[in-house]
XYZ file of C-alpha atoms in Angstrom:
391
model
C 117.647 104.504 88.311
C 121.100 106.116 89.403
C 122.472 105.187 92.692
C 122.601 108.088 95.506
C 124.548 108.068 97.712
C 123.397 108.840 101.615
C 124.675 112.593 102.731
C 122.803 112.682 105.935
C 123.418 110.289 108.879
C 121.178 110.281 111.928
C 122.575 108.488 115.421
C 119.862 107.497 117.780
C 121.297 108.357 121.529
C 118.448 106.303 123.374
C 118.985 108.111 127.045
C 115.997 109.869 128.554
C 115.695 110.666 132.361
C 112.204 109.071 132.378
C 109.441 108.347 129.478
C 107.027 110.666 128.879
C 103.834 109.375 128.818
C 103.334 109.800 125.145
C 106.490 108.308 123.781
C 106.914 105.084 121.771
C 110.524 105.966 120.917
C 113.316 103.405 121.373
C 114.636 105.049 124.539
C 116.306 103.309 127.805
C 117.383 104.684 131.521
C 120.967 104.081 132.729
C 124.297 105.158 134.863
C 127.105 106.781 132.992
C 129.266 103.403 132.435
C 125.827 102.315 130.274
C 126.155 105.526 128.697
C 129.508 105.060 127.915
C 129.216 101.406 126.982
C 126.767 102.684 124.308
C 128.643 105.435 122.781
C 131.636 103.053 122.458
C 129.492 100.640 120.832
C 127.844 103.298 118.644
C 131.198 104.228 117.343
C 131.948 100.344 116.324
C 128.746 100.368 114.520
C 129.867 103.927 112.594
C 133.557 101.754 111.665
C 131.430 98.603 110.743
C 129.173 100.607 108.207
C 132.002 101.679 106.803
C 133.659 98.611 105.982
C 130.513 97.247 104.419
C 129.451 100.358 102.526
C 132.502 102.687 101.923
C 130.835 106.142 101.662
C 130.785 107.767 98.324
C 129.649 111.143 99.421
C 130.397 114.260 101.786
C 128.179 114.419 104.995
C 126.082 117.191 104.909
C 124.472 116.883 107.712
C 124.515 115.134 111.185
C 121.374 114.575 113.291
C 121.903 113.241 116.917
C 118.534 112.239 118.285
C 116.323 110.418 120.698
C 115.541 110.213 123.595
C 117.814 112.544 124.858
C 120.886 112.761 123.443
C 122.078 116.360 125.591
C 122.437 113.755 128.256
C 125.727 112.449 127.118
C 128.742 114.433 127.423
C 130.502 117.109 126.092
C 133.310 114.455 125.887
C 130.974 111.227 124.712
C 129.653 113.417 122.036
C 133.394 114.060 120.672
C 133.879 110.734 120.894
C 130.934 110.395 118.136
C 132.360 112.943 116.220
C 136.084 112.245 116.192
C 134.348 108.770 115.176
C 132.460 109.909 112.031
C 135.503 112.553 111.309
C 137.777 109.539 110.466
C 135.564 107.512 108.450
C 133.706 109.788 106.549
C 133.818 113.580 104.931
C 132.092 115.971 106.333
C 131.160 119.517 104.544
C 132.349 122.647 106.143
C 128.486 123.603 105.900
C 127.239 120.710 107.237
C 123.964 121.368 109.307
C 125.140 119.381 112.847
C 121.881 119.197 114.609
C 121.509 117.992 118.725
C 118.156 117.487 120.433
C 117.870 118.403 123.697
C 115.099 118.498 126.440
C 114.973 121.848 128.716
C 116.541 121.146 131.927
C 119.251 118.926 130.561
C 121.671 121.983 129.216
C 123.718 124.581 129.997
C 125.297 127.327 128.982
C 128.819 125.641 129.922
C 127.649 122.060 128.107
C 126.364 123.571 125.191
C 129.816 125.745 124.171
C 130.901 122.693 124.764
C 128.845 120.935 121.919
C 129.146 124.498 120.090
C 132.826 123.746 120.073
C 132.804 120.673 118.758
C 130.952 121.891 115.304
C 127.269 121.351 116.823
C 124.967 124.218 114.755
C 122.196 123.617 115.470
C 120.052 122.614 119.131
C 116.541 121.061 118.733
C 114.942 122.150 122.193
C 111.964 119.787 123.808
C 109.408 122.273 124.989
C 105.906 121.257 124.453
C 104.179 123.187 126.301
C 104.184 126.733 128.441
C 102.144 125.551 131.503
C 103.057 123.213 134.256
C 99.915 121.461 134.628
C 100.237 120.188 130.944
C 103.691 119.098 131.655
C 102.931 117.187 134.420
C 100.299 115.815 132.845
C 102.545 114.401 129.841
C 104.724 113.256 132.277
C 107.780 115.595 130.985
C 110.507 115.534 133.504
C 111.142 119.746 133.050
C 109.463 122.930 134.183
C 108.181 125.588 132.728
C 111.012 127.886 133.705
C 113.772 125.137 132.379
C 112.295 126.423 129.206
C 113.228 129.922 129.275
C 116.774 128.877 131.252
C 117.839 126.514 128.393
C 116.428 128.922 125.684
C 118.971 131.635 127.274
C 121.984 129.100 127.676
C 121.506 128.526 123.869
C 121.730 132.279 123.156
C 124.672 132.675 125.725
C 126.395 129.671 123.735
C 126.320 131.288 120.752
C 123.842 129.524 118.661
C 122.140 131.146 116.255
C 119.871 128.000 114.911
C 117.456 126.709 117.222
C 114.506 124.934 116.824
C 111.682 124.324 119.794
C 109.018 120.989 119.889
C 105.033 121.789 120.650
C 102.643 119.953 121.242
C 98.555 120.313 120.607
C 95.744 118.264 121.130
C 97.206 117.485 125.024
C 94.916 116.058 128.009
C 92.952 119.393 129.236
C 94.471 121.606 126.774
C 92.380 124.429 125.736
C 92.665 126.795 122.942
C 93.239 129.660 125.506
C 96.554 127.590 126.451
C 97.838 126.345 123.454
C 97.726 130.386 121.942
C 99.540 130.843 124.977
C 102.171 128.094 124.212
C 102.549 129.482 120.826
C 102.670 132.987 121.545
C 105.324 132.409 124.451
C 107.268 130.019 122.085
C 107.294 133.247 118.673
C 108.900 135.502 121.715
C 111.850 132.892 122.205
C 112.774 133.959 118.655
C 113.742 130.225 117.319
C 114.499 130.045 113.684
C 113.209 126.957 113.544
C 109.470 125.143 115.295
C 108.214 121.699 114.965
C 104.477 121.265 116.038
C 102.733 118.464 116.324
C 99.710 117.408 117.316
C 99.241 114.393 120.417
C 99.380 110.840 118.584
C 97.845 108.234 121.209
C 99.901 105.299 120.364
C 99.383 101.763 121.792
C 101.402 100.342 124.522
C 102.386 103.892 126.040
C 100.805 105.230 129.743
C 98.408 107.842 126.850
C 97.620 104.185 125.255
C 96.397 102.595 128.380
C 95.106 105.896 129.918
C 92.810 107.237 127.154
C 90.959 106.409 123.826
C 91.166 109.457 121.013
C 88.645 111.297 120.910
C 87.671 110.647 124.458
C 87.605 113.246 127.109
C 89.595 114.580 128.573
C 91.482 114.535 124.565
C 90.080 118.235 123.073
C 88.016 116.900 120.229
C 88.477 116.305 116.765
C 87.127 119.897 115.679
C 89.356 121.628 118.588
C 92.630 120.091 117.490
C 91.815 121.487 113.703
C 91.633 124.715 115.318
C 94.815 124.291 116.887
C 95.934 123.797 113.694
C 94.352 126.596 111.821
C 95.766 128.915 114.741
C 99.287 127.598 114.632
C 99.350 128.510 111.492
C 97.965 131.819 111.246
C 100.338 132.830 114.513
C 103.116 131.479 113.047
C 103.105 132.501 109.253
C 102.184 136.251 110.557
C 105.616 135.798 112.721
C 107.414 135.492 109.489
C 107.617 131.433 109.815
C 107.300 130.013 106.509
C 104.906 126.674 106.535
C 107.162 124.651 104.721
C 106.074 120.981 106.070
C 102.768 119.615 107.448
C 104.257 120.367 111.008
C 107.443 122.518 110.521
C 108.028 125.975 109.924
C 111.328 127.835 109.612
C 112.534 131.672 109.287
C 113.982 132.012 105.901
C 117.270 130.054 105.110
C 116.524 127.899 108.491
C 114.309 124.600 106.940
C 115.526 121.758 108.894
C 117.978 120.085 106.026
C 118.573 116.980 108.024
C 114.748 116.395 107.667
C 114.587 117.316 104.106
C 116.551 114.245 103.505
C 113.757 112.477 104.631
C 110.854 114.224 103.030
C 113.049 114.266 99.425
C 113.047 110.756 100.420
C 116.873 110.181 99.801
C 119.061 107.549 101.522
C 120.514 108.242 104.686
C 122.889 106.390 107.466
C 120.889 105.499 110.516
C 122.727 104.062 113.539
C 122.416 103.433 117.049
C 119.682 101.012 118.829
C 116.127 101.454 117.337
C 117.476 103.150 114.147
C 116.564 102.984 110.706
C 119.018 103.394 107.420
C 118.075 103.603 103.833
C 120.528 102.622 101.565
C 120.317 100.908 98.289
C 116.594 100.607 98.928
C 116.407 98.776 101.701
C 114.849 100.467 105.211
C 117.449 98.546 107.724
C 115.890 98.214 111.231
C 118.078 98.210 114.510
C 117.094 96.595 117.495
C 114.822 98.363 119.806
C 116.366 96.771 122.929
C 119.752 98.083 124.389
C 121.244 94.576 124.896
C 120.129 92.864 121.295
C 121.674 96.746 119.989
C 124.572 95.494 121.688
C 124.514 91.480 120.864
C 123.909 92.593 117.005
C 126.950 94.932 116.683
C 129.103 92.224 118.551
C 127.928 89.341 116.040
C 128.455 91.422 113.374
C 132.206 92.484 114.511
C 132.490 88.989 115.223
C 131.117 86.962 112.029
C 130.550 89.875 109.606
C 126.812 89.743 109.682
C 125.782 93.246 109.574
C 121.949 94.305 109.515
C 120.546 94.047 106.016
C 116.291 94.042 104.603
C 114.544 92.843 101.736
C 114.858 95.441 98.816
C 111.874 97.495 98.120
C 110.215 97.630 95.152
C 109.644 100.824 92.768
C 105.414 100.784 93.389
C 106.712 101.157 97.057
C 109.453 103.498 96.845
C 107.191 105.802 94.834
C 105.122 105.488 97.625
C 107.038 106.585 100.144
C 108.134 109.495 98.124
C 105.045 110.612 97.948
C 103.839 110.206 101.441
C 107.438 112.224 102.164
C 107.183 114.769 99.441
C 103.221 115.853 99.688
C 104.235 116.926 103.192
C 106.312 119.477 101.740
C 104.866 123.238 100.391
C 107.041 122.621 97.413
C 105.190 119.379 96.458
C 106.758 117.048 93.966
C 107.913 117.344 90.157
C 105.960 115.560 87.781
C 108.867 114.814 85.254
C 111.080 114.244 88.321
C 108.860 111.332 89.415
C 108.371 109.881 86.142
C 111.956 110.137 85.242
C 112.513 107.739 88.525
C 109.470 105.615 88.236
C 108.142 105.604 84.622
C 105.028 107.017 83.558
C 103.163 104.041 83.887
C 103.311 103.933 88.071
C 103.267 107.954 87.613
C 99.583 108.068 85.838
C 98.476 105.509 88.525
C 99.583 107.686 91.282
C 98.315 111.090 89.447
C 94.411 109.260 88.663
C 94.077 108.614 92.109
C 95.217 112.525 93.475
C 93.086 113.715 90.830
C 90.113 112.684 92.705
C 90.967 115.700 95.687
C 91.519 118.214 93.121
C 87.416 119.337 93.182
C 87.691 119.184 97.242
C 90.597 121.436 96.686
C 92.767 119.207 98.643
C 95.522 118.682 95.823
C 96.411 121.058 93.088
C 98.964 120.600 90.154
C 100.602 123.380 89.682
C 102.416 123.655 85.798
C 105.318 124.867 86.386
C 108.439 125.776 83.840
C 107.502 122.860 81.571
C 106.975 120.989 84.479
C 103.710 120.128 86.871
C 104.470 120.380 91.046
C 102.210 118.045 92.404
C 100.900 119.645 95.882
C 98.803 119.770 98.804
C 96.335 122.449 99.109
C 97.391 124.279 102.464
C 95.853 124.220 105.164
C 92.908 121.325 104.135
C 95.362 119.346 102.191
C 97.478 118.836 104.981
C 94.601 118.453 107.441
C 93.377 115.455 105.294
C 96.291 113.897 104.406
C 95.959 110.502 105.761
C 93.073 110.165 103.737
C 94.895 110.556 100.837
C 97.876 108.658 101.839
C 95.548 105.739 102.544
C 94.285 106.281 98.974
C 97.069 106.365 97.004
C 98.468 102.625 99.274
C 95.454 100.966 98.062
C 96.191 102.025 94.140
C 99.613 102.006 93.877
């Protein structure tokens, strides 16, 4: 298989005001010399990768993430940039993404990061009511919405994306229409739903059990589904992942990276890389972050994993690649993988085909393998979990 080169580098800024109750991210609290500290050390890791793995290809696009990474400053975030900028090549296109949370930006802070080649602001929301804010422990109000929303517009950016949230603690279906409805009069190009994950060791994790009360059930969070994306496809928001949906010409690219399953640069604490087919972990911890970057300055020793092998990198690109509309190319995957792992895969998503969860589509002497929307994508774990016990 030819060797691809990464074109998309995500940088994990860990800094959040407080955790929200549902978050298992690798995040940390902290003064501005902490702050500081980290972006410095950030930028060593960027010169480090570098000089192990001189890159071979243009940047295309730039994902800060995290936490919240609109809590560093205009001037940190230059810092990053100026960073990457002498090191690496960067397209004049290149998608340059920043989350933020509401409540955390202004119209002054974002020209700032609109200055500095930032296109595009990925905007925490969640939710339209206070009560449900509060009750996910966000650390913004309702209003910070709409006043962030505006100071993006003021700013001059014309690609924005807003975060939602179904399947919340006492959300009904009369408030999460509400959410959505609130959220299509914003006028985002860009909207990533997803529905409440209860994962173990967060205050959700301790507080409640899915499927428990006061959770909406199983059969209500389907029909937040089902309504998401009736609202938004009759907006003129193309479906285009299990929980994304753009305006035309406005798909997230930084994501498609991941979902075409292609390597990528990942840097910062709790961040992941894939390069030569290995998934690289960073620590999750501010201070190991800190202690590995040093050691590796110091010694040489930079992260590194066990390679994968092709059963498994077939199977992540088809958990990535079924959450896409588009689906995957038959000949594309056998062409990678050989027809041997290919059949494998293709008996075992054959079985969905009658439920009319998977359809392959022939296509200009091709076949797209697909997910039916919206049952496909509503079942989809069961057919990941399928297709890891037979590949």
């Amino acid at each position: 298989m030819s060797q691809i080169f990464p074109k998309s580098l995500y940088l994990h800024i860990p800094f959040c005001k407080r955790r929200c109750f549902y978050c298992d991210f690798a995040i940390t609290t902290g003064g501005e010399n902490l702050k500081q500290q980290y972006v410095d050390v950030l930028c060593q890791e960027i010169i480090l990768t570098v000089e192990q793995i001189p890159p071979e290809a243009t940047l295309q696009t730039i994902f800060f993430g995290g936490g919240t990474p609109s809590l560093l400053t205009v001037q940190q975030v230059a810092q990053i940039l100026e960073t990457i900028a002498t090191y690496f090549a960067i397209a004049t296109d290149a998608e340059i993404s920043l989350e933020a949370n509401a409540g955390t930006v202004g119209t002054e802070s974002l020209q700032g990061y609109r200055s500095l080649g930032i296109n595009r602001i990925s905007l925490g929301a969640q939710a339209f009511q206070q009560e449900l804010l509060d009750v996910c422990g966000r650390g913004h109000r309702v209003e910070d919405i709409y006043a962030a929303v505006d100071s993006i517009q003021k700013a001059g950016f014309e690609n924005f994306s807003l975060d939602l949230i179904s399947g919340l603690p006492h959300q009904s279906m009369t408030d999460w229409e509400y959410s959505l409805r609130s959220a299509i009069a914003l006028q985002p190009t860009h909207f990533s739903i997803y529905d409440l994950i209860v994962e173990e060791g967060t205050a959700f994790g301790k507080r409640y059990q899915a499927g428990d009360r006061p959770l909406p059930s199983e059969s209500l969070t389907v029909e937040m589904y089902l309504a998401a994306h009736r609202l938004m496809t009759a907006k003129g928001y193309e479906h285009y992942e299990i929980s994304n949906y753009a305006k035309p010409s406005y798909q997230a690219r930084h994501n498609l990276t991941y979902w075409y399953n292609q390597p990528f640069y990942g840097m910062g604490m709790g961040a992941t890389s894939y390069i030569n087919r290995q998934r690289i972990d960073r620590p999750r911890k501010i201070r190991p972050y800190f202690d590995a970057i040093a050691q590796w300055k110091s010694e040489g020793i930079g992260f590194t994993a066990p390679t994968i092998t092709p059963a498994e990198e077939l199977m992540d690109t088809l958990m990535q690649g079924l959450r896409l509309a588009e689906g995957l190319s038959l000949n594309a995957l056998i062409a990678a993988f050989g027809r041997e792992l290919c059949d494998r895969a293709c008996e075992c998503l054959e079985r969905y085909r009658d439920r009319h969860w998977v359809e392959f589509v022939e296509y200009s002497e091709d076949i797209r393998i697909m997910l039916v929307s919206p049952d496909g994508w509503l079942f989809s774990n069961i057919i990941i979990a399928d297709l890891y016990d037979n590949l």
